[in-house]
mmCIF file of C-alpha atoms and ligand atoms in Angstrom:
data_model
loop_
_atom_site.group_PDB
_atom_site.id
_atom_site.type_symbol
_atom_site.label_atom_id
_atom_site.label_comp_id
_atom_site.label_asym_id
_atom_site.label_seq_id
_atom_site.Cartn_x
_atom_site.Cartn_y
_atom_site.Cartn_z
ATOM 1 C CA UNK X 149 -18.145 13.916 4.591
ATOM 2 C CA UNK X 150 -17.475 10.237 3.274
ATOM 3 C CA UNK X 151 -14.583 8.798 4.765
ATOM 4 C CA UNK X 152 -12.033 6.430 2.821
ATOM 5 C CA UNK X 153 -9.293 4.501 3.727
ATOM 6 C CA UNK X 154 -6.520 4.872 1.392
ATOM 7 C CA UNK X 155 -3.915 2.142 2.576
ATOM 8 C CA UNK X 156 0.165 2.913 0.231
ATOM 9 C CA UNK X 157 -1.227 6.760 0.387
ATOM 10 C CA UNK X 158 1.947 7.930 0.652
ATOM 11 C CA UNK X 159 2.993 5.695 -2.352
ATOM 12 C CA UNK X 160 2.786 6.983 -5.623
ATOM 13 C CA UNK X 161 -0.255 6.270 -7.123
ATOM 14 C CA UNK X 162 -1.906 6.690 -3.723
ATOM 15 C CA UNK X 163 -0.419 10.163 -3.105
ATOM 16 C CA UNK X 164 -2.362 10.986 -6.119
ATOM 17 C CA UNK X 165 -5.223 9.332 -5.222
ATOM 18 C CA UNK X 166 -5.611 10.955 -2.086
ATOM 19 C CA UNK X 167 -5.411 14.231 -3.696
ATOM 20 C CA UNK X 168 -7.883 13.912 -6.433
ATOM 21 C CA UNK X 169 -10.210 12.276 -3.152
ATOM 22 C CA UNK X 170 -9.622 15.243 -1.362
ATOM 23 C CA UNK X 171 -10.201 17.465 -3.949
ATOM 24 C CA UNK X 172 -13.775 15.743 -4.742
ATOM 25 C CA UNK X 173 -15.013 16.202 -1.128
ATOM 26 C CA UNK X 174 -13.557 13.290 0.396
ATOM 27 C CA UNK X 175 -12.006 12.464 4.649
ATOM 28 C CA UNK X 176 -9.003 10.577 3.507
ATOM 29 C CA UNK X 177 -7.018 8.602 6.153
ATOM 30 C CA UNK X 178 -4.097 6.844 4.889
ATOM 31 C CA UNK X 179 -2.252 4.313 6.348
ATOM 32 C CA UNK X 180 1.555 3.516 4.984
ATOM 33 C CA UNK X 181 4.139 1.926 7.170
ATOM 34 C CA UNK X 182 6.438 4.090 5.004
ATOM 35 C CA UNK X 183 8.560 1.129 3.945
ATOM 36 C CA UNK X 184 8.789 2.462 0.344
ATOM 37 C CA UNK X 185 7.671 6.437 0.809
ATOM 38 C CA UNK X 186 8.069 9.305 3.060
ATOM 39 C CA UNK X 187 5.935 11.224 5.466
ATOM 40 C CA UNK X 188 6.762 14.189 3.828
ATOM 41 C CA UNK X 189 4.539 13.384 1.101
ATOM 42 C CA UNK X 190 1.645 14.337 3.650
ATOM 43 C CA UNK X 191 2.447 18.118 3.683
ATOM 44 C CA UNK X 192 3.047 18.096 0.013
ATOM 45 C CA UNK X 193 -0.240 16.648 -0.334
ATOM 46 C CA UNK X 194 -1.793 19.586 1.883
ATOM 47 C CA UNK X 195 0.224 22.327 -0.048
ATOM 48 C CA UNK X 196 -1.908 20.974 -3.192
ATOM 49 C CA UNK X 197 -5.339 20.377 -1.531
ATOM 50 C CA UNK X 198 -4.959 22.982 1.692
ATOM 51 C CA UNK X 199 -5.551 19.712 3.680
ATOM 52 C CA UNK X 200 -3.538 17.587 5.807
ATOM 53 C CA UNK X 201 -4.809 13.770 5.554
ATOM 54 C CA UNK X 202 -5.182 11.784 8.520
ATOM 55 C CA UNK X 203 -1.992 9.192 8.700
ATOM 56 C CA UNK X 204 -1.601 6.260 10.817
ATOM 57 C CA UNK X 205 1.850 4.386 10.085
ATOM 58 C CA UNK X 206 1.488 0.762 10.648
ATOM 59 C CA UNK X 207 2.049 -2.547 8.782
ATOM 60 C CA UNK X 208 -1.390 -4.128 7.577
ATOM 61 C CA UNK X 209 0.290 -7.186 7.245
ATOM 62 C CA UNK X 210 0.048 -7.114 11.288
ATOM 63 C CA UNK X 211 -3.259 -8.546 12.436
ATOM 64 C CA UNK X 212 -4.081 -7.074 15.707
ATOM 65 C CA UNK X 213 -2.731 -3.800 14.504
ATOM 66 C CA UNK X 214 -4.919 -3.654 11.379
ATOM 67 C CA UNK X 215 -7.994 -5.185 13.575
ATOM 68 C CA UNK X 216 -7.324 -2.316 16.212
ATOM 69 C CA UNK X 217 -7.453 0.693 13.196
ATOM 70 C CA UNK X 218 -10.997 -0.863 12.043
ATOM 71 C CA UNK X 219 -12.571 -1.041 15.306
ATOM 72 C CA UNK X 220 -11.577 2.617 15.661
ATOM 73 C CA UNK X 221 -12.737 3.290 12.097
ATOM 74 C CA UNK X 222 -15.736 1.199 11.471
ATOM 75 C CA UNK X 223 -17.477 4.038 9.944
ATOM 76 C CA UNK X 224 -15.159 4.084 6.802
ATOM 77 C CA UNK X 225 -17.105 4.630 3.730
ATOM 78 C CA UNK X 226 -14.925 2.293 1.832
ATOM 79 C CA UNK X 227 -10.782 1.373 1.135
ATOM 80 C CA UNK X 228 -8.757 1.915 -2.269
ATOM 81 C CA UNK X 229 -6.010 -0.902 -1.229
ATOM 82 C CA UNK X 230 -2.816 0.392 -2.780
ATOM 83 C CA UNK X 231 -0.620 -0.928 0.036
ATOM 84 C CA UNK X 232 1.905 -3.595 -1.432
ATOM 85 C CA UNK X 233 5.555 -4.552 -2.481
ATOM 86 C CA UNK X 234 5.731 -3.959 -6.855
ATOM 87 C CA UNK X 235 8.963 -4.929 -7.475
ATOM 88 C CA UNK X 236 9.322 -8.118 -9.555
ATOM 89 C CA UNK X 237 12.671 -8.479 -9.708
ATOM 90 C CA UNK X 238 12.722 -8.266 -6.092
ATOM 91 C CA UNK X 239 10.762 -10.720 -5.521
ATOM 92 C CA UNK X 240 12.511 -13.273 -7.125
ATOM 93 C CA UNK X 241 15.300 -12.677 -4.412
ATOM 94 C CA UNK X 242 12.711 -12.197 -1.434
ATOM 95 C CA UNK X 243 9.345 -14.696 -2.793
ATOM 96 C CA UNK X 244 7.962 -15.065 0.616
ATOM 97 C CA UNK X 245 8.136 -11.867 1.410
ATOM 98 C CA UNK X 246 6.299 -10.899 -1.179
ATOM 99 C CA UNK X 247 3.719 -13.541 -0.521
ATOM 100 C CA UNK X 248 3.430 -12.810 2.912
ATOM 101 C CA UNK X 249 3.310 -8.749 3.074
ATOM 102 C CA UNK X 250 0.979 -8.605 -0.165
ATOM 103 C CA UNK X 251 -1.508 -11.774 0.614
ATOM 104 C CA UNK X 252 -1.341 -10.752 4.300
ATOM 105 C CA UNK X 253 -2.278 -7.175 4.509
ATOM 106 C CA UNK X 254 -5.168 -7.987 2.039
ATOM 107 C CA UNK X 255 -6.703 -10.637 4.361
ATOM 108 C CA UNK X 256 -6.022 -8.528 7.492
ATOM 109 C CA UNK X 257 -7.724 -5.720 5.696
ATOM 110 C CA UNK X 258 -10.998 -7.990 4.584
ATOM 111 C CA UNK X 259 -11.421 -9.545 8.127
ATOM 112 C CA UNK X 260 -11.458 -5.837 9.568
ATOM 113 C CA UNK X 261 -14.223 -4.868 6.744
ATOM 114 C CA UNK X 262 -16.481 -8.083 7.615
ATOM 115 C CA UNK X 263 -16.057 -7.259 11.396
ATOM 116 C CA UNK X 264 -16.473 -3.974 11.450
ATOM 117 C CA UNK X 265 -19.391 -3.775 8.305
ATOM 118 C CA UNK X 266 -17.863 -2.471 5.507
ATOM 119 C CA UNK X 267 -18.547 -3.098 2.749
ATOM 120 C CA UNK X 268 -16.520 -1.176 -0.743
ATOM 121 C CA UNK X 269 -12.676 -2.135 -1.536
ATOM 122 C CA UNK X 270 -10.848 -0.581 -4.408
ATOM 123 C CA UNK X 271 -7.926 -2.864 -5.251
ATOM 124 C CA UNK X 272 -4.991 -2.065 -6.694
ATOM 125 C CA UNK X 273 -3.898 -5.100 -9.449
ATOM 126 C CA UNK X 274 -2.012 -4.476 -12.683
ATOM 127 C CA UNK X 275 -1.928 -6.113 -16.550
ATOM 128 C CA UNK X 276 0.684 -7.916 -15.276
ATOM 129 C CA UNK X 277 -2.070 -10.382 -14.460
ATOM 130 C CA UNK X 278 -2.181 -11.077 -18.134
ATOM 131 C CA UNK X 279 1.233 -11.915 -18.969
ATOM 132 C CA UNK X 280 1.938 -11.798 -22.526
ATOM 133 C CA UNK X 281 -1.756 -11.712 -24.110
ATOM 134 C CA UNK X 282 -3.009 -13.797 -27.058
ATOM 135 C CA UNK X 283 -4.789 -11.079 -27.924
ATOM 136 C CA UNK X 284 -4.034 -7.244 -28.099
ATOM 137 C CA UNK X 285 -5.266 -4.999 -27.184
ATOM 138 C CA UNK X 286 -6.060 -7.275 -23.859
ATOM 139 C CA UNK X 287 -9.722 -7.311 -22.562
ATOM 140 C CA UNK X 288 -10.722 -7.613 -19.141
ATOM 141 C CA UNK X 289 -11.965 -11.726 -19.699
ATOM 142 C CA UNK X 290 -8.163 -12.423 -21.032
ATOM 143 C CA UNK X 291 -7.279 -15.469 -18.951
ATOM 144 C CA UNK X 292 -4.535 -15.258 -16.556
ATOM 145 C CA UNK X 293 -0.932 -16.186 -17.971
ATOM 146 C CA UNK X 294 1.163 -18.523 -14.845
ATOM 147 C CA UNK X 295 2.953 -15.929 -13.572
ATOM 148 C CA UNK X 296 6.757 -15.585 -13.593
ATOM 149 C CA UNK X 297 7.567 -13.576 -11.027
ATOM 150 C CA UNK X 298 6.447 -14.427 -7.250
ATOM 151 C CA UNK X 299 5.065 -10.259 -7.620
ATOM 152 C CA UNK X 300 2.625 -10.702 -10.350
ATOM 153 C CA UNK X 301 1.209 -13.919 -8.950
ATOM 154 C CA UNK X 302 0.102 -12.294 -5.197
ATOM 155 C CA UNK X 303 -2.069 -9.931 -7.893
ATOM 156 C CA UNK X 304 -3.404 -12.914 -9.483
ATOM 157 C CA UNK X 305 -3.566 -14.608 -5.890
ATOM 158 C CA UNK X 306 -5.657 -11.280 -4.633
ATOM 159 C CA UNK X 307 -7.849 -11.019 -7.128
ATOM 160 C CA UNK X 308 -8.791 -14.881 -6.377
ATOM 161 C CA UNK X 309 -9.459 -14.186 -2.662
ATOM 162 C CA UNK X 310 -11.339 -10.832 -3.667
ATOM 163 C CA UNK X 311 -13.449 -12.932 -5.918
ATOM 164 C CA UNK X 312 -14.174 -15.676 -3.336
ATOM 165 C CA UNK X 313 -14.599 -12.919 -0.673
ATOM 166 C CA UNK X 314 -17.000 -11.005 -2.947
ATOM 167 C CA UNK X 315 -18.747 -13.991 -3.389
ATOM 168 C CA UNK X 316 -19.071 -15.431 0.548
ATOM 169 C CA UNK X 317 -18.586 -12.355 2.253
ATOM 170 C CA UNK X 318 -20.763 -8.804 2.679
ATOM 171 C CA UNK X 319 -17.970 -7.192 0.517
ATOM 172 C CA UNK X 320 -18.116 -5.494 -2.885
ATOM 173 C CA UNK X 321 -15.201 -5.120 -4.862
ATOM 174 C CA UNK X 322 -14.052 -3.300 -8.436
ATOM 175 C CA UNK X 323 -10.283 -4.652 -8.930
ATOM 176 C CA UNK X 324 -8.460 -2.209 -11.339
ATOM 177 C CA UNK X 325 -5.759 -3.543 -13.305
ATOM 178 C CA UNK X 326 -3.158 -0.337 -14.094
ATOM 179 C CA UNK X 327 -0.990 -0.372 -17.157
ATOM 180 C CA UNK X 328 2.344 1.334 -16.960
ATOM 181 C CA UNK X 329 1.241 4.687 -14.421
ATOM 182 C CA UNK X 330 3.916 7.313 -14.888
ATOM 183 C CA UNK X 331 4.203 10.891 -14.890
ATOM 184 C CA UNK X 332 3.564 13.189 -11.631
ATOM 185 C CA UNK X 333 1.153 15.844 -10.513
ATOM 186 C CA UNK X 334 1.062 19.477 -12.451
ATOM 187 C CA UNK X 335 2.188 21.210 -9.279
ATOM 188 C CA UNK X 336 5.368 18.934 -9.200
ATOM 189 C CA UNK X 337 4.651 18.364 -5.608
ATOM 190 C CA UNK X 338 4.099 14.817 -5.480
ATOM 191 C CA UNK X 339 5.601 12.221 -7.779
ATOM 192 C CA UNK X 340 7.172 9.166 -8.451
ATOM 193 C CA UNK X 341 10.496 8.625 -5.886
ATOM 194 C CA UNK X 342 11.655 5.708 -6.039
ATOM 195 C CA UNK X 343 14.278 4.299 -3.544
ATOM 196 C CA UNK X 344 17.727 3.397 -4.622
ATOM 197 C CA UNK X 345 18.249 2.711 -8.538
ATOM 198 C CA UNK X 346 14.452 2.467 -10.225
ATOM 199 C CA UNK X 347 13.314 -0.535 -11.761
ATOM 200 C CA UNK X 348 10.660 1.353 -14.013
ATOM 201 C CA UNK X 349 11.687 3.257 -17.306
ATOM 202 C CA UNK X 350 10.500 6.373 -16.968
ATOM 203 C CA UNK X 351 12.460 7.197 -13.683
ATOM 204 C CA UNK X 352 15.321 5.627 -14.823
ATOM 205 C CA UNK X 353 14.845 8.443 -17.866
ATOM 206 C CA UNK X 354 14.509 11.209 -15.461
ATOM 207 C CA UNK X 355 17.263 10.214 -13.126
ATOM 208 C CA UNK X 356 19.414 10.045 -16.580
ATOM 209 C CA UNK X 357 18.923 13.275 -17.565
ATOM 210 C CA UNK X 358 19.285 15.257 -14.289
ATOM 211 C CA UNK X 359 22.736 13.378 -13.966
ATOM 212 C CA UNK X 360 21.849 10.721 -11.221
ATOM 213 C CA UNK X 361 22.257 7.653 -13.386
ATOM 214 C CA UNK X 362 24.628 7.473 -15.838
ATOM 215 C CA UNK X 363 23.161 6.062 -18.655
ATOM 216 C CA UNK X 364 19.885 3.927 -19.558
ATOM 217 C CA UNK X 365 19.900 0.641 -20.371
ATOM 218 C CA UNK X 366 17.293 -0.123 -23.210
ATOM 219 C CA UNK X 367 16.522 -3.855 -22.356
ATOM 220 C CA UNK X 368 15.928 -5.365 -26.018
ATOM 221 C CA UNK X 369 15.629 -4.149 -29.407
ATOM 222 C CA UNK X 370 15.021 -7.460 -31.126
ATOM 223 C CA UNK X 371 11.355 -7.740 -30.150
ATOM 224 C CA UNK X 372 7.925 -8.045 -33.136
ATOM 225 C CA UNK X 373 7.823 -4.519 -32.962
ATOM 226 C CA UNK X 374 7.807 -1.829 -35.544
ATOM 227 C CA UNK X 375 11.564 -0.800 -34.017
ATOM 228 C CA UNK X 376 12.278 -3.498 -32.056
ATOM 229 C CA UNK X 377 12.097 -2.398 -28.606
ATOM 230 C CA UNK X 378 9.162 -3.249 -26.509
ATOM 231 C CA UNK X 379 5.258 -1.848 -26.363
ATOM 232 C CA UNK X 380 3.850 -0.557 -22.900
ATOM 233 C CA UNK X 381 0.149 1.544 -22.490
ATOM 234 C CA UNK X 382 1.684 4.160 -20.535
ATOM 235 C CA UNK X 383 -1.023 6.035 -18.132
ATOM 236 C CA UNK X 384 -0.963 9.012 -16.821
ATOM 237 C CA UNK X 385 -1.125 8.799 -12.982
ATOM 238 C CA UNK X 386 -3.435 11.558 -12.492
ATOM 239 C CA UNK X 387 -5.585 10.098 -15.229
ATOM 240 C CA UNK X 388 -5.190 6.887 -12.670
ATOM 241 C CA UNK X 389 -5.902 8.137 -9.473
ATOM 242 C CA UNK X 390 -9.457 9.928 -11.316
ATOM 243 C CA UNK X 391 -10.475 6.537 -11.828
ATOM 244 C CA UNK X 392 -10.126 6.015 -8.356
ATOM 245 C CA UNK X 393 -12.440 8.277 -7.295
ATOM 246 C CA UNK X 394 -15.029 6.887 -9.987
ATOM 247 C CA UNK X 395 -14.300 3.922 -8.774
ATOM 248 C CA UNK X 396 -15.589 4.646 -5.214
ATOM 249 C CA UNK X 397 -18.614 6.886 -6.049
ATOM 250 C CA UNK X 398 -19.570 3.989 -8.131
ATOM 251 C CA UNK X 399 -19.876 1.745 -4.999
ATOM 252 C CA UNK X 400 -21.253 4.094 -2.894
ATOM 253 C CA UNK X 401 -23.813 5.380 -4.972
ATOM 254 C CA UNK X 402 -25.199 1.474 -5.672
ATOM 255 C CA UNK X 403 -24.342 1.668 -9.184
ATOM 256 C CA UNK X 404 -22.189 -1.607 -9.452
ATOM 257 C CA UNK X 405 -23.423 -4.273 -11.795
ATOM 258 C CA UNK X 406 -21.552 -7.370 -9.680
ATOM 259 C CA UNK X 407 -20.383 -7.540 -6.518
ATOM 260 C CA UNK X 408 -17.056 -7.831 -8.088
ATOM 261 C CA UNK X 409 -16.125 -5.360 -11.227
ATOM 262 C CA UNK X 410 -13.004 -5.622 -13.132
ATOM 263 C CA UNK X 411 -11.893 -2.762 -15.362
ATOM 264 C CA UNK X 412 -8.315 -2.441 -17.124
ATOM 265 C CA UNK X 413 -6.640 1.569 -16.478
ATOM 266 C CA UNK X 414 -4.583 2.654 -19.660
ATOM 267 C CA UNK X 415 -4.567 4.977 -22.662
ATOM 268 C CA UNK X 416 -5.908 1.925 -25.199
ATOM 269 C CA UNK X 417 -2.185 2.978 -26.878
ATOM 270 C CA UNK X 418 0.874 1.043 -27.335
ATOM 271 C CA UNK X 419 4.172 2.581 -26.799
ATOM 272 C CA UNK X 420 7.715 1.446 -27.743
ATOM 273 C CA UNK X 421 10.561 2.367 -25.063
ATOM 274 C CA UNK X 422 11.798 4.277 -27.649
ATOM 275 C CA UNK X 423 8.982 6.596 -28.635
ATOM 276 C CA UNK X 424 9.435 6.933 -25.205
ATOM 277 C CA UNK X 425 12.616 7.686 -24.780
ATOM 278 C CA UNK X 426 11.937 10.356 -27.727
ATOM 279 C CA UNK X 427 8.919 11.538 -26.023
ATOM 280 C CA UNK X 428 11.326 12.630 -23.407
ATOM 281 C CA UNK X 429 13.781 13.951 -25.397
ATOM 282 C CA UNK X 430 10.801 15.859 -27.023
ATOM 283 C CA UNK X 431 9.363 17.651 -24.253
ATOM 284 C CA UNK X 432 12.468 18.331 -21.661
ATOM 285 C CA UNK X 433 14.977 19.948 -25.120
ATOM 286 C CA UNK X 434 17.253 17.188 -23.140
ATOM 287 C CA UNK X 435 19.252 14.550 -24.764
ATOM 288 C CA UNK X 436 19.307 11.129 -23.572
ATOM 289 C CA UNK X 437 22.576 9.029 -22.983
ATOM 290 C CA UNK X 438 21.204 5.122 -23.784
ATOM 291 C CA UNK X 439 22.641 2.071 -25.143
ATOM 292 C CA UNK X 440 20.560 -1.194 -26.176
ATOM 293 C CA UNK X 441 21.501 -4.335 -23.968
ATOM 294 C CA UNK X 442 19.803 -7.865 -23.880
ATOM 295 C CA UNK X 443 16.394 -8.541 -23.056
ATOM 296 C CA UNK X 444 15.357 -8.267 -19.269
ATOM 297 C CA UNK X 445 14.204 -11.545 -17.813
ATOM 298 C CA UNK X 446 10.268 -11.677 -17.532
ATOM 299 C CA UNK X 447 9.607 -8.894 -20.087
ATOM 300 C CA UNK X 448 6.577 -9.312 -22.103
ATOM 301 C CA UNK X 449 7.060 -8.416 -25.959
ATOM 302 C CA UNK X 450 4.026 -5.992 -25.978
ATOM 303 C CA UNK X 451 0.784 -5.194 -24.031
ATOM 304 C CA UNK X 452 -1.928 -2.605 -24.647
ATOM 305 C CA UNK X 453 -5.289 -2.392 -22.621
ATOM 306 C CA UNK X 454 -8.971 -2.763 -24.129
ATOM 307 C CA UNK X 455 -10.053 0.298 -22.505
ATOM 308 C CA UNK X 456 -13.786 0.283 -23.773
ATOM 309 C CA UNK X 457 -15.660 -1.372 -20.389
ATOM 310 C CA UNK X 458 -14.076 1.115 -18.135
ATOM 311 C CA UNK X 459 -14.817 3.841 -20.729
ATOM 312 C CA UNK X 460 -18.255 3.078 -21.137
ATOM 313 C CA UNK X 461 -19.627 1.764 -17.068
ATOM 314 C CA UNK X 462 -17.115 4.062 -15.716
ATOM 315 C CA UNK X 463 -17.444 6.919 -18.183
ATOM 316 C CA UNK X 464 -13.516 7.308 -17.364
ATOM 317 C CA UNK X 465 -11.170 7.491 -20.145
ATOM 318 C CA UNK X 466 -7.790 8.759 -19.777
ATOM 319 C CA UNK X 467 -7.141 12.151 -21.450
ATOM 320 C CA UNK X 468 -3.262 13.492 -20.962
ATOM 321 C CA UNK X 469 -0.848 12.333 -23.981
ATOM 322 C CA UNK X 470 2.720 10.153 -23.588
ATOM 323 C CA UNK X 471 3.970 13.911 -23.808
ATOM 324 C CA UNK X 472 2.116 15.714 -21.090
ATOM 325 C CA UNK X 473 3.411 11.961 -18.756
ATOM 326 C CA UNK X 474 6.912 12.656 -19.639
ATOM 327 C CA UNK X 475 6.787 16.435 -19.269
ATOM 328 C CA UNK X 476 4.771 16.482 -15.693
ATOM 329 C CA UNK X 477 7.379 13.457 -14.705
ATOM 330 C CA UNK X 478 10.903 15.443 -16.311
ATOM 331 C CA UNK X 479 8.825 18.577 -13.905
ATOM 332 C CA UNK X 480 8.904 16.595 -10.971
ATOM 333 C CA UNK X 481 12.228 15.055 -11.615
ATOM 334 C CA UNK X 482 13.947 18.824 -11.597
ATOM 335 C CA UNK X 483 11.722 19.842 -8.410
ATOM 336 C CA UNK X 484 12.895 17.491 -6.320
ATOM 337 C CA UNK X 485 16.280 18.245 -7.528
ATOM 338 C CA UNK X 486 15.803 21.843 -6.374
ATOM 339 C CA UNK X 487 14.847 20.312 -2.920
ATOM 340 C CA UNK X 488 17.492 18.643 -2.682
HETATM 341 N N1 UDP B 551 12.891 -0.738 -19.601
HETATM 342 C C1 UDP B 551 14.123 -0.451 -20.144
HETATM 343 N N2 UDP B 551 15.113 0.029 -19.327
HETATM 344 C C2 UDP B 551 14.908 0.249 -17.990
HETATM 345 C C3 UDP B 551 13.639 -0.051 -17.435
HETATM 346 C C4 UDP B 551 12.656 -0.536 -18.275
HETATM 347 O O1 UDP B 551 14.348 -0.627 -21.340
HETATM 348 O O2 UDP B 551 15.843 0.659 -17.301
HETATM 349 C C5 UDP B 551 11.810 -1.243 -20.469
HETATM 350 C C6 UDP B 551 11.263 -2.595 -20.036
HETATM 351 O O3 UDP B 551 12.023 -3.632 -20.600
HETATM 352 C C7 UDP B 551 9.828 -2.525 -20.561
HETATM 353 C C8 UDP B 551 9.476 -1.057 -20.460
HETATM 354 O O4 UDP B 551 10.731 -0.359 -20.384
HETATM 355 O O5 UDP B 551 9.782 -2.881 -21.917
HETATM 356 C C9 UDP B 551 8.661 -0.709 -19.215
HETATM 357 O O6 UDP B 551 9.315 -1.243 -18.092
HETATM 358 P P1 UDP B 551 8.883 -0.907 -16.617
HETATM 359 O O7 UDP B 551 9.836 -1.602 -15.686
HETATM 360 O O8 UDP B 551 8.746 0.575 -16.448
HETATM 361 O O9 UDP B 551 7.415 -1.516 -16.471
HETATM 362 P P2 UDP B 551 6.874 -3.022 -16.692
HETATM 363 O O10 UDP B 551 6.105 -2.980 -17.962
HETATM 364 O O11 UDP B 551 8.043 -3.940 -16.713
HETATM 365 O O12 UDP B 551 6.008 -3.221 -15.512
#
């Protein structure tokens, strides 16, 4: 059995992930210092695939620590690096943090694949790369925007050292850049949970309408857009986490055209927050408190992917609707509820 690291496995798109691995005869071990996620997502994770990952909690932005896990696991078949802070307005209060943890782990992580001879990594970036495009829907060759927040730029900072890496180093890398990811798993075991009040939309949404926030703030409705408010490709994160798997097949199995592949993850589809917000509405028979308020500080006006390079090399496309996101995410909203 091929054995991959899956380093934020706990995390959200990584819990995922390591399902739809498992499921498609993968050894997962995940490492998480559970900084943003909680172990119990490891027995949810076997209640859905009847198997209990391997987990090692640890920070990979500690050298000797992350040096000491390769040496014990130099037979790794390859890493999907999801481990990282994704906050952006955080990181406007805590930049070096940010730097540190996300540009850290990543090096720590590519000295214990050239030491230890392997070879794969799937990273984790995101459109934010892009900043607002010239051109939508945004292709994989759309130049990078400077970043505003210190967040987006340790993407744009990793996918510089993967390139250099993949260039002067015996490593081969496909760097997927994820629209908006939302929704949860069908079984409504794993999910989304963010800590404290979310930053993202559609938990905000969910915590609304269970009664845990008290009412959404819409930031904007005075954007170029046909009602004002602003476009997102939202993404299924099962859809996500399937690419994943491509993703690493694709490496193993020697079909990778550079030694460094970059493919954009969304629906190709543009969504304003509020055919989101009626999306919601739609699906869960709930109505949502919400009042407009001024723009949010580092919004883009709109973003859609180009999805056609990772439809055609990775014959990946994502298949669930803004509908079957918000319904799986409103399912997983009320589950946890129950648990608690
Ligand atoms: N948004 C909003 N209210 C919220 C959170 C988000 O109106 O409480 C909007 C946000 O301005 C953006 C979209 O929803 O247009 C998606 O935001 P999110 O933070 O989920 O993802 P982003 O695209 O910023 O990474």
């Amino acid at each position: 059995m091929k054995k991959i690291l899956v380093t934020g496995g706990t995390g959200f798109i990584g819990s995922h992930t390591a399902v739809e691995l498992q499921q498609h005869g993968y050894e997962v071990v995940i490492v998480d210092n559970l900084s943003n996620s909680s172990v119990d997502v490891l027995d949810n994770i076997a209640k859905i695939t009847g198997t209990r990952p391997a987990f090692e909690q640890f920070d990979l932005a500690d050298q000797a620590r992350t040096a000491k896990f390769f040496r014990e696991h130099h037979d790794l078949s390859g890493i999907i690096h999801f481990a990282a802070y994704k906050a952006a307005g955080e990181s406007m209060e805590k930049p070096l943090e940010y730097y540190r943890n996300n540009t850290g782990s990543l090096i720590n992580i590519l000295e214990g694949m050239r030491d230890n001879g392997i070879r794969d990594i799937v990273f984790s970036s995101s459109c934010t790369v892009y900043g607002q495009p010239d051109q939508l829907p945004v292709t994989e060759d759309s130049p990078f925007k400077t970043a505003w927040s210190p967040y987006g730029n340790t993407k744009q900072i990793c996918e510089d050292i993967l390139r250099f890496s993949s260039q002067l180093l015996p490593v081969r890398v496909i760097a997927l850049r994820y629209f908006n990811p939302i929704g949860a798993h069908e079984s409504a075991l794993i999910g989304e949970l963010p800590l404290g009040v979310p930053n993202n939309l559609v938990p905000y949404i969910t915590q609304t309408a269970i009664g845990k926030r008290e009412c959404l703030s819409v930031f904007g409705n005075n954007y170029n857009t046909p009602d004002g408010t602003a476009i997102r490709d939202y993404i299924h994160v099962v859809d996500l986490a399937n690419a994943h798997v491509i993703a690493v097949e694709r490496m193993i199995r020697e079909k990778c055209k550079s030694r460094m592949e970059i493919f954009n993850l969304g629906t190709g589809e543009g969504y304003t927050v509020m055919e989101v917000i009626r999306s919601f509405e739609r699906v869960s028979g709930v109505k949502l408190n919400y009042k407009i308020v001024s723009r949010r500080p580092g919004d883009v006006e709109k973003v859609w992917a180009d999805t056609r390079l990772a439809n055609e090399e990775l014959g990946w496309k994502a298949v669930r609707t803004l509908d079957e996101m918000m319904l799986s995410a409103w399912n997983w909203e009320k589950a946890l509820a129950q648990r608690q």
